[in-house]
C-alpha positions as CSV (number, residue, x, y, z in Angstrom):
1,X,26.0,97.5,116.1
2,X,28.8,96.5,118.4
3,X,31.5,99.0,119.2
4,X,34.0,97.0,117.1
5,X,37.6,98.0,117.1
6,X,38.1,97.3,113.4
7,X,34.8,99.2,112.3
8,X,34.9,102.3,110.5
9,X,35.0,105.6,111.7
10,X,32.5,108.1,110.3
11,X,33.7,111.9,110.7
12,X,31.2,114.4,110.1
13,X,31.6,118.1,109.7
14,X,28.6,120.4,110.5
15,X,27.8,123.3,108.1
16,X,25.4,124.4,105.5
17,X,26.0,123.6,101.6
18,X,26.7,126.2,98.9
19,X,29.3,128.8,98.5
20,X,27.6,131.5,100.2
21,X,28.0,129.7,103.5
22,X,31.5,128.4,102.8
23,X,33.5,131.1,105.1
24,X,30.8,131.5,107.8
25,X,31.8,130.5,111.4
26,X,28.9,127.9,111.2
27,X,30.9,126.1,108.6
28,X,34.2,125.6,110.5
29,X,33.2,122.0,110.7
30,X,33.3,121.4,106.8
31,X,36.8,123.5,106.7
32,X,38.0,120.8,109.0
33,X,36.8,117.8,107.1
34,X,38.2,119.5,104.0
35,X,41.5,119.6,105.1
36,X,41.5,116.1,106.8
37,X,40.3,114.6,103.2
38,X,43.2,116.7,101.5
39,X,45.7,114.9,104.1
40,X,44.2,111.5,103.3
41,X,44.5,112.3,99.4
42,X,40.7,112.2,98.9
43,X,38.2,114.1,96.7
44,X,34.6,114.5,98.2
45,X,31.8,112.8,95.9
46,X,28.2,112.6,96.3
47,X,27.4,109.8,98.7
48,X,24.9,107.2,97.2
49,X,22.7,106.6,100.2
50,X,22.5,109.9,101.7
51,X,22.2,113.6,101.1
52,X,26.0,114.1,101.6
53,X,29.5,114.4,100.3
54,X,32.1,111.7,101.1
55,X,35.4,110.6,101.2
56,X,36.5,107.2,101.6
57,X,40.1,106.3,103.1
58,X,42.3,105.4,105.8
59,X,43.5,107.8,108.7
60,X,46.4,107.2,111.1
61,X,50.2,105.7,111.3
62,X,50.8,102.3,109.6
63,X,50.0,99.3,111.9
64,X,47.1,98.7,114.2
65,X,46.4,102.4,114.8
66,X,45.6,102.9,111.2
67,X,41.9,103.1,110.9
68,X,39.0,103.1,107.9
69,X,37.4,106.4,107.9
70,X,34.6,107.9,106.1
71,X,34.6,111.9,106.0
72,X,31.3,113.4,105.3
73,X,29.7,116.7,104.7
74,X,26.0,116.6,105.1
75,X,24.3,118.5,102.2
76,X,20.9,118.8,103.9
77,X,21.4,122.4,105.8
78,X,22.5,122.1,109.4
79,X,19.2,122.0,111.1
80,X,18.6,118.6,109.1
81,X,21.9,116.9,109.7
82,X,20.8,114.1,111.5
83,X,19.0,112.3,108.4
84,X,22.0,112.1,106.4
85,X,24.3,110.9,109.3
86,X,22.2,108.2,110.1
87,X,22.0,107.3,106.8
88,X,25.8,107.1,106.2
89,X,26.0,105.4,109.8
90,X,23.7,102.8,108.5
91,X,25.4,102.2,105.3
92,X,28.8,102.1,106.2
93,X,27.9,99.9,109.5
94,X,29.5,102.5,112.0
95,X,28.9,101.9,115.7
96,X,27.6,105.2,117.1
97,X,30.5,105.5,119.5
98,X,32.6,105.6,116.0
99,X,30.8,108.7,114.9
100,X,32.7,112.2,115.2
101,X,30.6,115.5,114.9
102,X,33.1,118.2,114.1
103,X,31.2,121.5,115.0
104,X,31.0,125.0,115.9
105,X,30.9,126.0,119.7
106,X,29.7,129.4,121.1
107,X,30.3,129.0,124.6
108,X,34.1,127.9,123.9
109,X,36.5,131.0,123.0
110,X,37.8,131.5,119.6
111,X,40.9,128.9,118.9
112,X,40.1,126.7,121.7
113,X,39.1,123.0,121.3
114,X,37.2,120.7,123.3
115,X,36.8,117.0,122.5
116,X,34.2,114.7,124.4
117,X,31.7,111.7,124.1
118,X,27.9,112.4,124.5
119,X,26.1,115.0,126.1
120,X,23.7,117.9,125.3
121,X,23.5,119.9,122.2
122,X,24.0,123.2,123.7
123,X,21.4,124.9,121.3
124,X,23.2,123.9,118.4
125,X,20.7,122.6,115.5
126,X,23.2,120.4,114.1
127,X,23.8,118.4,117.0
128,X,20.3,118.5,118.1
129,X,19.1,117.1,114.9
130,X,21.7,114.1,115.0
131,X,21.0,113.4,118.7
132,X,17.1,113.2,117.8
133,X,18.2,110.7,114.9
134,X,20.5,108.4,116.8
135,X,21.0,109.3,120.7
136,X,23.7,111.3,122.3
137,X,26.6,108.8,122.4
138,X,28.7,110.2,119.5
139,X,32.2,112.1,119.9
140,X,32.4,115.9,119.6
141,X,34.9,118.0,118.6
142,X,34.0,121.3,119.6
143,X,35.6,124.1,117.5
144,X,35.4,127.4,119.7
145,X,34.1,130.6,118.0
146,X,33.2,132.6,120.9
147,X,29.9,134.5,121.5
148,X,28.7,137.3,119.3
149,X,29.6,141.0,120.1
150,X,27.3,143.4,121.7
151,X,23.8,142.8,121.0
152,X,24.4,140.7,118.0
153,X,21.8,137.9,117.2
154,X,23.4,134.5,117.5
155,X,21.9,133.5,114.3
156,X,23.5,136.6,112.3
157,X,27.1,135.7,114.2
158,X,27.3,132.5,113.1
159,X,26.2,132.7,109.4
160,X,28.7,135.8,109.1
161,X,32.6,134.9,107.8
162,X,35.1,134.9,110.6
163,X,36.5,138.4,111.0
164,X,39.8,139.7,109.4
165,X,41.4,139.2,113.1
166,X,40.1,135.7,113.5
167,X,41.2,134.8,109.7
168,X,44.9,135.5,110.9
169,X,44.6,132.1,113.2
170,X,42.1,130.5,111.1
171,X,44.4,128.2,109.1
172,X,46.6,127.4,112.3
173,X,43.0,126.5,114.4
174,X,41.7,124.4,111.4
175,X,44.9,122.3,111.1
176,X,45.0,121.8,115.1
177,X,41.4,120.6,114.9
178,X,42.0,118.3,112.2
179,X,45.2,117.0,114.4
180,X,42.5,116.3,117.2
181,X,40.5,114.3,114.8
182,X,43.3,112.3,114.0
183,X,44.3,111.8,117.4
184,X,40.8,110.7,118.5
185,X,40.6,108.0,115.8
186,X,44.3,106.7,116.3
187,X,44.8,106.9,120.0
188,X,41.3,107.4,121.7
189,X,39.4,109.9,123.4
190,X,41.5,110.4,126.6
191,X,44.7,110.7,124.8
192,X,43.2,113.3,122.5
193,X,41.6,115.2,125.7
194,X,44.9,115.6,127.2
195,X,46.7,116.6,124.0
196,X,44.2,119.2,122.6
197,X,41.7,120.4,125.2
198,X,42.9,123.7,126.0
C-alpha cells in the first residue's frame, strides 16, 4: 500500500472493552476517540471485518485538508489490539503511516502530550501487539499518565480510574489530545508536534 495523500486515516484509541474499565487510565485512548466521534457527529457501531467498534467520517477544515477518517476502538482487550487494527487497516486500505494509535504513556507526566512516528513500544502491551502485527511505522499520540506512586504495581496503576485530582484536568486533557489528533491528520506530524508536544 502506498502512502497516498487521499488515503483514509485510521485513528485507534487503545483501551479495554467493558464498563468496568471505562474510567481507567489505560482507557484514555478510548476517551479521546469518543470525543473525536462526538466532534464529527458519528456513533460507534460494530465493524463488519474486525473485532472493533468504528465510526467513519471526515475530519479537518473544508478543502484539501479535509480527510476521510475511521475512528476505532478495538474490542479485543489491550494486549490483542494488533489483530483488529490490522484487519481494519487492510479493510479500509489505510497506509500504515496513516494509522494513529492514541494511548496512555507511563513515562510522560500526567496531562503532557507527545506525538511521534514509529519507535518502540516502551512496555505498552497495546503497542507491542500492533507493532508485532504490522511493524512500528505508525503514528502515536502519547497521552501522559505519569508513574505509579510508591510501590504500586504498574498493572494496578493503569487499571485504576484517574484520581479525583487528575479528574479535575481530565476533560481539558482529553480535549487537547483530540485537538492534537485533528492537527496531525490535517497538517502533518511536524506541525502537530510543534503545537502540542509539551
